[in-house]
């Protein structure tokens, strides 16, 4: 059963019960008023005849002055009653023959009902004689029954009218909910672009607004899920692309060494050197993948005190040892940050590895680390700025100013050998965000790429 129907039936039932109760109570009050008037009339008659020397004669004298039919009989202890005054209730005579002795005794002090149609009073005449006077209460009882029937009929009419009005009002009030429900049902079928109706007033408006917010969240989640799937497909494509080249090289040189063809010592040494190099490259890619997976699956603790200047000098020193012909300039001020030393070390390893792989060994590199002199945004604390400027080929002009994406290379058409950026910058960006920092890629004054990493400094540090 719908809410509209339940509310309509509830309103109709309440009004029916209320109107019926009011009608019955009103009829009962009118009945009691009528009976009190009959009792007052009887009392006046008794008060007039009881003090007389001959109550029977006094009664005959009073009968003609009464405004209502009255019946009177003499009752004896040892004889049948004698009818003194006869009255008719419609076409039927009023009858006191069925009045019991105990009722007569009780009627001496107050009016009592007999068979629901008579109200009687009694006057003792002595010697076992009683004068019993009664008046008809049928008109009062009939009026009560008619009033009850009319009240019940009126209650039914009022309830039906109220049900019709309540149905219209509740239907209009619940229309936004019905429309929102229909829209939500269509949305659940996959039509996420289905518009939701405007909310109503009061709680209905709050409900539809909450539903609208829930659907908006659902749309956002669906869009996020679709974007995540797209990024995952790109990520898997990038991984396969990055692994394909070293696997091809290793397979090719392994076939040469195992093929049985004559090879010189130089050829064997070159083959072994290339296999070792490509194996190291695949190991680096796998380490990047494992680190990315770890950051997604495990809560990384960022409670270590890390001397960032020491890490920078360590990894730049490794690069200088690998490429002694590269001009390198390092300017590091003391900078201490809070975070994961292992992840920050991986960040620096990837940055220096990108420089080593994608710039000529004679290309200049300038590395600077210092507290950022740029005034922080309102409400933000101080940050440290790590900048790497190289004199390499740089990026395509459209790529500058963008952040590195977690799951893709900046140039998918180029392999890592031709200058692609693999997973390195994506991993760097993840580590930076993990530590609450930011990363930016801009054109360097040296002509190549400038990588800027900003990390928050501890309070007071």
Short mmCIF file of C-alpha atoms in Angstrom, two decimals:
data_model
loop_
_atom_site.label_atom_id
_atom_site.label_comp_id
_atom_site.label_asym_id
_atom_site.label_seq_id
_atom_site.Cartn_x
_atom_site.Cartn_y
_atom_site.Cartn_z
CA UNK A 1 0.00 0.00 0.00
CA UNK A 2 1.34 3.41 -0.96
CA UNK A 3 2.05 6.13 1.58
CA UNK A 4 -0.61 8.31 -0.01
CA UNK A 5 -3.26 5.62 0.44
CA UNK A 6 -2.18 4.88 4.02
CA UNK A 7 -2.30 8.55 4.99
CA UNK A 8 -5.68 8.99 3.28
CA UNK A 9 -7.18 5.96 5.05
CA UNK A 10 -5.72 7.06 8.37
CA UNK A 11 -7.21 10.57 8.02
CA UNK A 12 -10.59 9.11 7.02
CA UNK A 13 -10.58 6.65 9.92
CA UNK A 14 -9.64 9.31 12.45
CA UNK A 15 -12.31 11.69 11.21
CA UNK A 16 -14.92 8.94 11.07
CA UNK A 17 -14.15 7.90 14.63
CA UNK A 18 -14.03 11.49 15.86
CA UNK A 19 -17.25 12.57 14.15
CA UNK A 20 -19.07 9.42 15.25
CA UNK A 21 -17.90 9.85 18.83
CA UNK A 22 -18.96 13.50 18.86
CA UNK A 23 -22.38 12.60 17.42
CA UNK A 24 -22.98 9.76 19.88
CA UNK A 25 -21.86 11.88 22.83
CA UNK A 26 -24.11 14.74 21.70
CA UNK A 27 -27.08 12.37 21.31
CA UNK A 28 -26.44 10.92 24.76
CA UNK A 29 -26.29 14.39 26.28
CA UNK A 30 -29.60 15.28 24.60
CA UNK A 31 -31.15 12.01 25.84
CA UNK A 32 -30.08 12.69 29.39
CA UNK A 33 -31.44 16.21 29.17
CA UNK A 34 -34.80 14.87 27.93
CA UNK A 35 -34.93 12.29 30.70
CA UNK A 36 -34.13 14.92 33.30
CA UNK A 37 -37.02 17.00 31.97
CA UNK A 38 -39.36 14.00 32.24
CA UNK A 39 -38.11 13.30 35.76
CA UNK A 40 -38.65 16.96 36.70
CA UNK A 41 -42.22 16.79 35.37
CA UNK A 42 -42.85 13.63 37.38
CA UNK A 43 -41.31 15.21 40.45
CA UNK A 44 -43.57 18.26 40.10
CA UNK A 45 -46.64 16.01 39.88
CA UNK A 46 -45.58 14.00 42.93
CA UNK A 47 -44.82 17.16 44.88
CA UNK A 48 -48.34 18.42 44.07
CA UNK A 49 -50.31 15.30 45.03
CA UNK A 50 -48.25 13.69 47.82
CA UNK A 51 -49.10 16.26 50.57
CA UNK A 52 -52.85 16.12 49.81
CA UNK A 53 -55.24 14.26 52.10
CA UNK A 54 -56.41 12.30 49.09
CA UNK A 55 -53.50 12.01 46.55
CA UNK A 56 -55.75 10.17 44.09
CA UNK A 57 -58.28 13.05 43.93
CA UNK A 58 -55.39 15.54 43.67
CA UNK A 59 -54.01 13.57 40.75
CA UNK A 60 -57.34 13.71 38.87
CA UNK A 61 -57.47 17.45 39.38
CA UNK A 62 -53.92 17.81 37.96
CA UNK A 63 -54.22 15.54 34.91
CA UNK A 64 -55.98 18.12 32.76
CA UNK A 65 -53.22 20.67 33.41
CA UNK A 66 -50.39 18.36 32.25
CA UNK A 67 -48.76 18.90 28.81
CA UNK A 68 -47.90 15.22 28.29
CA UNK A 69 -49.76 11.91 28.47
CA UNK A 70 -49.66 10.40 31.94
CA UNK A 71 -50.66 6.94 33.16
CA UNK A 72 -51.61 6.19 36.81
CA UNK A 73 -52.55 3.00 38.60
CA UNK A 74 -53.31 1.88 42.18
CA UNK A 75 -51.26 -1.09 43.32
CA UNK A 76 -52.31 -3.37 46.23
CA UNK A 77 -50.41 -5.98 48.12
CA UNK A 78 -53.24 -8.53 47.82
CA UNK A 79 -55.14 -7.47 44.68
CA UNK A 80 -54.66 -6.62 41.03
CA UNK A 81 -53.75 -3.01 40.13
CA UNK A 82 -56.53 -0.61 39.17
CA UNK A 83 -56.05 1.73 36.21
CA UNK A 84 -56.90 5.31 37.24
CA UNK A 85 -55.64 7.33 34.27
CA UNK A 86 -55.02 5.84 30.86
CA UNK A 87 -52.62 7.35 28.31
CA UNK A 88 -51.46 6.30 24.87
CA UNK A 89 -47.99 6.32 23.37
CA UNK A 90 -48.98 6.76 19.76
CA UNK A 91 -51.64 4.06 19.19
CA UNK A 92 -50.44 1.81 22.04
CA UNK A 93 -51.67 2.30 25.61
CA UNK A 94 -49.10 2.80 28.31
CA UNK A 95 -49.02 -0.18 30.61
CA UNK A 96 -47.80 -0.43 34.23
CA UNK A 97 -48.83 -4.03 34.71
CA UNK A 98 -45.25 -5.29 34.45
CA UNK A 99 -43.90 -3.07 37.21
CA UNK A 100 -42.40 -5.17 39.98
CA UNK A 101 -42.92 -4.49 43.66
CA UNK A 102 -39.27 -3.65 44.26
CA UNK A 103 -39.43 -1.07 41.45
CA UNK A 104 -42.44 0.57 43.11
CA UNK A 105 -40.57 0.85 46.38
CA UNK A 106 -37.55 2.33 44.64
CA UNK A 107 -39.75 4.77 42.67
CA UNK A 108 -40.93 6.36 45.88
CA UNK A 109 -37.66 8.24 46.27
CA UNK A 110 -36.61 8.76 42.65
CA UNK A 111 -37.72 8.30 39.06
CA UNK A 112 -36.80 4.95 37.54
CA UNK A 113 -37.04 3.49 34.07
CA UNK A 114 -39.38 0.61 33.26
CA UNK A 115 -38.71 -1.44 30.10
CA UNK A 116 -36.85 1.55 28.64
CA UNK A 117 -40.14 3.20 27.62
CA UNK A 118 -41.54 4.56 30.92
CA UNK A 119 -40.34 6.76 33.74
CA UNK A 120 -42.34 6.17 36.96
CA UNK A 121 -42.73 7.61 40.47
CA UNK A 122 -44.74 6.14 43.36
CA UNK A 123 -46.63 7.56 46.39
CA UNK A 124 -47.41 5.31 49.35
CA UNK A 125 -51.06 5.53 50.45
CA UNK A 126 -50.67 3.23 53.45
CA UNK A 127 -52.21 -0.16 54.14
CA UNK A 128 -50.15 -1.70 51.29
CA UNK A 129 -51.54 0.70 48.68
CA UNK A 130 -49.35 2.58 46.18
CA UNK A 131 -50.25 5.25 43.67
CA UNK A 132 -47.87 4.82 40.68
CA UNK A 133 -47.59 7.58 38.08
CA UNK A 134 -45.66 7.19 34.82
CA UNK A 135 -44.84 9.17 31.69
CA UNK A 136 -43.59 7.86 28.33
CA UNK A 137 -39.84 8.15 27.55
CA UNK A 138 -40.20 6.67 24.05
CA UNK A 139 -39.99 10.05 22.32
CA UNK A 140 -36.71 10.77 24.09
CA UNK A 141 -35.31 7.32 23.21
CA UNK A 142 -36.48 7.58 19.60
CA UNK A 143 -34.91 11.01 19.32
CA UNK A 144 -31.64 9.57 20.68
CA UNK A 145 -31.68 6.76 18.11
CA UNK A 146 -32.44 9.16 15.26
CA UNK A 147 -29.65 11.48 16.41
CA UNK A 148 -27.13 8.62 16.58
CA UNK A 149 -28.07 7.42 13.09
CA UNK A 150 -27.79 10.95 11.73
CA UNK A 151 -24.45 11.48 13.45
CA UNK A 152 -23.06 8.24 12.04
CA UNK A 153 -24.25 9.10 8.54
CA UNK A 154 -22.75 12.58 8.84
CA UNK A 155 -19.50 11.07 10.12
CA UNK A 156 -19.30 8.78 7.09
CA UNK A 157 -19.93 11.69 4.71
CA UNK A 158 -17.34 13.87 6.48
CA UNK A 159 -14.80 11.02 6.47
CA UNK A 160 -15.29 10.39 2.74
CA UNK A 161 -14.98 14.09 1.96
CA UNK A 162 -11.89 14.36 4.17
CA UNK A 163 -10.38 11.30 2.50
CA UNK A 164 -10.86 12.87 -0.91
CA UNK A 165 -9.32 16.16 0.20
CA UNK A 166 -6.49 14.38 2.06
CA UNK A 167 -5.77 12.26 -1.02
CA UNK A 168 -5.41 15.39 -3.16
CA UNK A 169 -3.31 17.27 -0.60
CA UNK A 170 -1.06 14.33 0.25
CA UNK A 171 -0.71 13.44 -3.41
CA UNK A 172 0.37 16.97 -4.23
CA UNK A 173 2.75 17.04 -1.24
CA UNK A 174 4.28 13.66 -2.16
CA UNK A 175 4.52 14.39 -5.87
CA UNK A 176 8.21 15.45 -5.59
CA UNK A 177 8.96 12.17 -3.82
CA UNK A 178 7.16 10.16 -6.49
CA UNK A 179 8.96 12.02 -9.25
CA UNK A 180 12.29 11.63 -7.46
CA UNK A 181 11.61 7.92 -6.94
CA UNK A 182 10.82 7.44 -10.62
CA UNK A 183 13.96 9.35 -11.56
CA UNK A 184 16.05 7.33 -9.10
CA UNK A 185 14.64 4.11 -10.60
CA UNK A 186 15.69 5.24 -14.06
CA UNK A 187 19.10 6.20 -12.70
CA UNK A 188 19.45 2.75 -11.12
CA UNK A 189 18.89 1.32 -14.60
CA UNK A 190 22.04 3.10 -15.74
CA UNK A 191 20.69 6.43 -16.99
CA UNK A 192 22.94 8.56 -14.79
CA UNK A 193 22.16 11.72 -16.75
CA UNK A 194 18.50 11.57 -15.67
CA UNK A 195 17.57 14.93 -14.08
CA UNK A 196 16.01 14.98 -10.62
CA UNK A 197 12.95 17.14 -9.85
CA UNK A 198 13.11 20.13 -7.53
CA UNK A 199 12.36 19.41 -3.87
CA UNK A 200 9.14 20.35 -2.09
CA UNK A 201 8.66 22.10 1.22
CA UNK A 202 9.59 20.97 4.72
CA UNK A 203 10.65 17.39 5.30
CA UNK A 204 9.67 16.40 1.75
CA UNK A 205 12.07 19.02 0.43
CA UNK A 206 14.80 17.76 2.74
CA UNK A 207 14.20 14.20 1.55
CA UNK A 208 14.35 15.06 -2.14
CA UNK A 209 17.39 17.27 -1.56
CA UNK A 210 19.11 14.39 0.26
CA UNK A 211 18.18 12.07 -2.61
CA UNK A 212 19.53 14.59 -5.10
CA UNK A 213 22.79 14.75 -3.14
CA UNK A 214 22.98 10.95 -3.02
CA UNK A 215 22.46 10.69 -6.77
CA UNK A 216 25.07 13.40 -7.35
CA UNK A 217 27.50 11.38 -5.23
CA UNK A 218 26.58 8.28 -7.23
CA UNK A 219 27.25 10.09 -10.47
CA UNK A 220 30.57 11.35 -9.14
CA UNK A 221 31.49 7.85 -7.97
CA UNK A 222 30.53 6.38 -11.34
CA UNK A 223 32.56 9.01 -13.17
CA UNK A 224 35.45 8.44 -10.79
CA UNK A 225 35.18 4.69 -11.32
CA UNK A 226 35.16 5.12 -15.09
CA UNK A 227 38.13 7.48 -14.89
CA UNK A 228 39.93 5.03 -12.58
CA UNK A 229 39.32 2.20 -15.03
CA UNK A 230 40.62 4.36 -17.86
CA UNK A 231 43.71 5.24 -15.82
CA UNK A 232 44.23 1.58 -14.98
CA UNK A 233 44.02 0.62 -18.65
CA UNK A 234 46.54 3.35 -19.46
CA UNK A 235 48.70 2.19 -16.58
CA UNK A 236 48.69 -1.42 -17.77
CA UNK A 237 49.44 -0.23 -21.29
CA UNK A 238 52.36 1.83 -19.99
CA UNK A 239 53.72 -1.07 -17.96
CA UNK A 240 53.51 -3.45 -20.90
CA UNK A 241 55.12 -0.81 -23.12
CA UNK A 242 57.94 -0.22 -20.65
CA UNK A 243 58.61 -3.94 -20.15
CA UNK A 244 58.32 -4.90 -23.81
CA UNK A 245 61.55 -3.16 -24.90
CA UNK A 246 63.91 -4.62 -22.26
CA UNK A 247 62.32 -8.07 -22.64
CA UNK A 248 62.82 -7.89 -26.39
CA UNK A 249 66.45 -6.85 -25.95
CA UNK A 250 67.18 -9.57 -23.37
CA UNK A 251 65.46 -12.21 -25.51
CA UNK A 252 67.33 -11.13 -28.64
CA UNK A 253 70.78 -11.18 -27.08
CA UNK A 254 70.02 -14.44 -25.24
CA UNK A 255 69.09 -16.02 -28.58
CA UNK A 256 72.37 -14.79 -30.03
CA UNK A 257 74.40 -16.30 -27.18
CA UNK A 258 72.44 -19.57 -27.27
CA UNK A 259 72.11 -19.84 -31.03
CA UNK A 260 75.41 -21.52 -31.70
CA UNK A 261 76.53 -18.91 -34.19
CA UNK A 262 80.20 -17.85 -34.02
CA UNK A 263 80.59 -14.70 -31.91
CA UNK A 264 83.60 -12.67 -30.97
CA UNK A 265 84.57 -11.80 -27.45
CA UNK A 266 83.42 -8.22 -28.06
CA UNK A 267 80.03 -9.41 -29.26
CA UNK A 268 79.57 -11.67 -26.23
CA UNK A 269 80.61 -8.88 -23.87
CA UNK A 270 78.21 -6.45 -25.53
CA UNK A 271 75.40 -9.00 -25.33
CA UNK A 272 76.04 -9.69 -21.66
CA UNK A 273 76.31 -5.97 -20.92
CA UNK A 274 73.00 -5.26 -22.65
CA UNK A 275 71.28 -8.15 -20.84
CA UNK A 276 72.56 -6.87 -17.49
CA UNK A 277 71.48 -3.31 -18.31
CA UNK A 278 68.00 -4.26 -19.46
CA UNK A 279 67.58 -6.58 -16.47
CA UNK A 280 68.46 -3.71 -14.15
CA UNK A 281 65.96 -1.54 -16.00
CA UNK A 282 63.20 -4.13 -15.54
CA UNK A 283 64.13 -4.46 -11.88
CA UNK A 284 63.70 -0.70 -11.48
CA UNK A 285 60.29 -0.83 -13.16
CA UNK A 286 59.20 -3.65 -10.89
CA UNK A 287 60.39 -1.74 -7.84
CA UNK A 288 58.34 1.26 -9.01
CA UNK A 289 55.29 -0.96 -9.43
CA UNK A 290 55.73 -2.50 -6.00
CA UNK A 291 56.09 0.93 -4.41
CA UNK A 292 52.95 2.17 -6.16
CA UNK A 293 51.05 -0.90 -4.98
CA UNK A 294 52.35 -0.43 -1.45
CA UNK A 295 51.13 3.16 -1.33
CA UNK A 296 47.68 2.00 -2.48
CA UNK A 297 47.38 -1.03 -0.19
CA UNK A 298 49.30 -0.13 2.98
CA UNK A 299 49.10 2.91 5.21
CA UNK A 300 52.52 4.49 4.90
CA UNK A 301 53.93 5.86 8.14
CA UNK A 302 55.08 9.45 7.80
CA UNK A 303 56.57 9.91 11.26
CA UNK A 304 60.29 9.82 10.45
CA UNK A 305 62.51 12.89 10.70
CA UNK A 306 64.29 13.01 7.33
CA UNK A 307 67.34 15.13 6.51
CA UNK A 308 66.32 16.00 2.97
CA UNK A 309 69.61 17.80 2.22
CA UNK A 310 71.54 14.65 3.04
CA UNK A 311 69.35 12.55 0.74
CA UNK A 312 69.74 15.06 -2.10
CA UNK A 313 73.52 15.11 -1.80
CA UNK A 314 73.58 11.28 -1.63
CA UNK A 315 71.60 10.70 -4.83
CA UNK A 316 73.19 13.53 -6.78
CA UNK A 317 76.54 12.08 -5.73
CA UNK A 318 75.49 8.70 -7.15
CA UNK A 319 74.58 10.41 -10.44
CA UNK A 320 77.96 12.16 -10.54
CA UNK A 321 79.72 8.85 -9.98
CA UNK A 322 77.77 7.20 -12.81
CA UNK A 323 78.25 10.11 -15.23
CA UNK A 324 81.48 11.87 -14.32
CA UNK A 325 81.38 13.98 -17.49
CA UNK A 326 78.13 15.72 -16.49
CA UNK A 327 78.54 19.23 -15.02
CA UNK A 328 76.54 19.22 -11.74
CA UNK A 329 75.95 22.14 -9.41
CA UNK A 330 74.41 21.46 -5.98
CA UNK A 331 73.20 24.11 -3.52
CA UNK A 332 71.46 22.57 -0.48
CA UNK A 333 70.47 24.45 2.65
CA UNK A 334 69.67 22.43 5.79
CA UNK A 335 66.10 21.14 5.37
CA UNK A 336 64.41 18.59 7.64
CA UNK A 337 60.95 17.19 6.83
CA UNK A 338 58.61 14.62 8.38
CA UNK A 339 57.75 11.58 6.30
CA UNK A 340 58.97 8.23 5.01
CA UNK A 341 62.70 8.17 4.35
CA UNK A 342 62.35 5.17 2.02
CA UNK A 343 59.74 6.88 -0.15
CA UNK A 344 61.60 10.19 -0.28
CA UNK A 345 64.76 8.33 -1.24
CA UNK A 346 62.83 6.65 -4.06
CA UNK A 347 61.58 10.06 -5.17
CA UNK A 348 65.14 11.41 -5.48
CA UNK A 349 66.33 8.22 -7.16
CA UNK A 350 63.65 8.55 -9.84
CA UNK A 351 64.35 12.25 -10.40
CA UNK A 352 68.10 11.69 -10.87
CA UNK A 353 67.41 8.56 -12.95
CA UNK A 354 65.19 10.58 -15.31
CA UNK A 355 67.98 13.11 -15.76
CA UNK A 356 70.53 10.34 -16.39
CA UNK A 357 68.35 8.54 -18.92
CA UNK A 358 66.77 11.39 -20.83
CA UNK A 359 69.56 13.98 -21.13
CA UNK A 360 73.00 13.81 -22.67
CA UNK A 361 75.78 12.93 -20.24
CA UNK A 362 77.37 16.29 -20.93
CA UNK A 363 74.14 18.24 -20.20
CA UNK A 364 74.41 20.52 -17.19
CA UNK A 365 72.35 19.83 -14.02
CA UNK A 366 71.62 22.32 -11.24
CA UNK A 367 70.05 21.08 -8.00
CA UNK A 368 68.81 23.51 -5.31
CA UNK A 369 67.15 22.80 -1.97
CA UNK A 370 66.02 25.55 0.41
CA UNK A 371 62.97 26.82 2.26
CA UNK A 372 60.64 28.32 -0.33
CA UNK A 373 60.90 32.11 -0.38
CA UNK A 374 57.44 32.46 -1.93
CA UNK A 375 54.90 33.63 0.72
CA UNK A 376 52.67 30.67 1.62
CA UNK A 377 48.97 30.75 0.86
CA UNK A 378 46.65 31.91 3.62
CA UNK A 379 46.38 29.23 6.27
CA UNK A 380 49.31 27.21 4.83
CA UNK A 381 52.60 26.61 6.60
CA UNK A 382 56.15 26.97 5.29
CA UNK A 383 57.43 24.58 2.62
CA UNK A 384 60.76 23.47 1.26
CA UNK A 385 61.53 23.81 -2.47
CA UNK A 386 63.56 21.17 -4.31
CA UNK A 387 64.36 22.22 -7.89
CA UNK A 388 66.23 20.23 -10.56
CA UNK A 389 67.19 22.17 -13.71
CA UNK A 390 68.71 20.28 -16.63
CA UNK A 391 69.99 21.31 -20.04
CA UNK A 392 68.40 18.36 -21.82
CA UNK A 393 65.77 18.32 -24.58
CA UNK A 394 62.91 19.06 -22.15
CA UNK A 395 59.25 18.36 -22.84
CA UNK A 396 56.84 19.28 -25.59
CA UNK A 397 55.61 22.89 -25.07
CA UNK A 398 52.06 21.74 -24.22
CA UNK A 399 53.35 19.61 -21.34
CA UNK A 400 54.87 22.36 -19.21
CA UNK A 401 52.91 23.48 -16.17
CA UNK A 402 51.09 20.16 -15.84
CA UNK A 403 51.40 17.75 -12.94
CA UNK A 404 52.73 14.26 -13.52
CA UNK A 405 49.96 11.69 -13.77
CA UNK A 406 50.14 8.58 -11.63
CA UNK A 407 49.23 6.19 -14.43
CA UNK A 408 50.76 7.43 -17.65
CA UNK A 409 53.66 8.88 -19.56
CA UNK A 410 53.65 12.40 -20.91
CA UNK A 411 54.45 11.16 -24.40
CA UNK A 412 53.03 7.71 -25.16
CA UNK A 413 54.46 7.66 -28.68
CA UNK A 414 58.03 7.46 -27.40
CA UNK A 415 59.72 4.58 -25.66
CA UNK A 416 61.93 5.06 -22.67
CA UNK A 417 64.95 4.77 -24.94
CA UNK A 418 63.67 7.66 -27.03
CA UNK A 419 62.99 9.92 -24.07
CA UNK A 420 59.70 8.69 -22.63
CA UNK A 421 59.21 9.24 -18.91
CA UNK A 422 57.93 5.79 -17.99
CA UNK A 423 56.50 5.40 -14.50
CA UNK A 424 59.16 7.55 -12.83
CA UNK A 425 57.42 10.91 -12.75
CA UNK A 426 54.09 9.30 -11.89
CA UNK A 427 55.72 7.64 -8.90
CA UNK A 428 57.37 10.92 -7.91
CA UNK A 429 54.01 12.68 -8.03
CA UNK A 430 52.45 9.98 -5.81
CA UNK A 431 55.21 10.30 -3.22
CA UNK A 432 54.90 14.08 -3.24
CA UNK A 433 51.14 13.96 -2.68
CA UNK A 434 51.59 11.31 0.00
CA UNK A 435 53.72 13.83 1.94
CA UNK A 436 51.22 16.65 1.43
CA UNK A 437 53.35 18.46 -1.15
CA UNK A 438 53.01 19.61 -4.75
CA UNK A 439 54.94 19.05 -7.96
CA UNK A 440 55.30 21.21 -11.06
CA UNK A 441 57.13 20.79 -14.38
CA UNK A 442 58.26 24.01 -16.13
CA UNK A 443 60.81 25.03 -18.71
CA UNK A 444 64.27 25.46 -17.25
CA UNK A 445 66.46 28.51 -17.79
CA UNK A 446 69.10 25.99 -18.95
CA UNK A 447 66.84 25.05 -21.86
CA UNK A 448 65.57 21.72 -20.61
CA UNK A 449 63.18 20.66 -17.84
CA UNK A 450 62.80 22.20 -14.39
CA UNK A 451 61.17 19.88 -11.85
CA UNK A 452 59.89 21.68 -8.75
CA UNK A 453 58.91 19.71 -5.66
CA UNK A 454 57.47 21.49 -2.62
CA UNK A 455 57.16 19.64 0.69
CA UNK A 456 55.70 21.01 3.92
CA UNK A 457 58.14 21.79 6.72
CA UNK A 458 57.43 20.79 10.32
CA UNK A 459 55.95 23.52 12.52
CA UNK A 460 58.74 25.68 13.80
CA UNK A 461 61.20 23.98 11.47
#
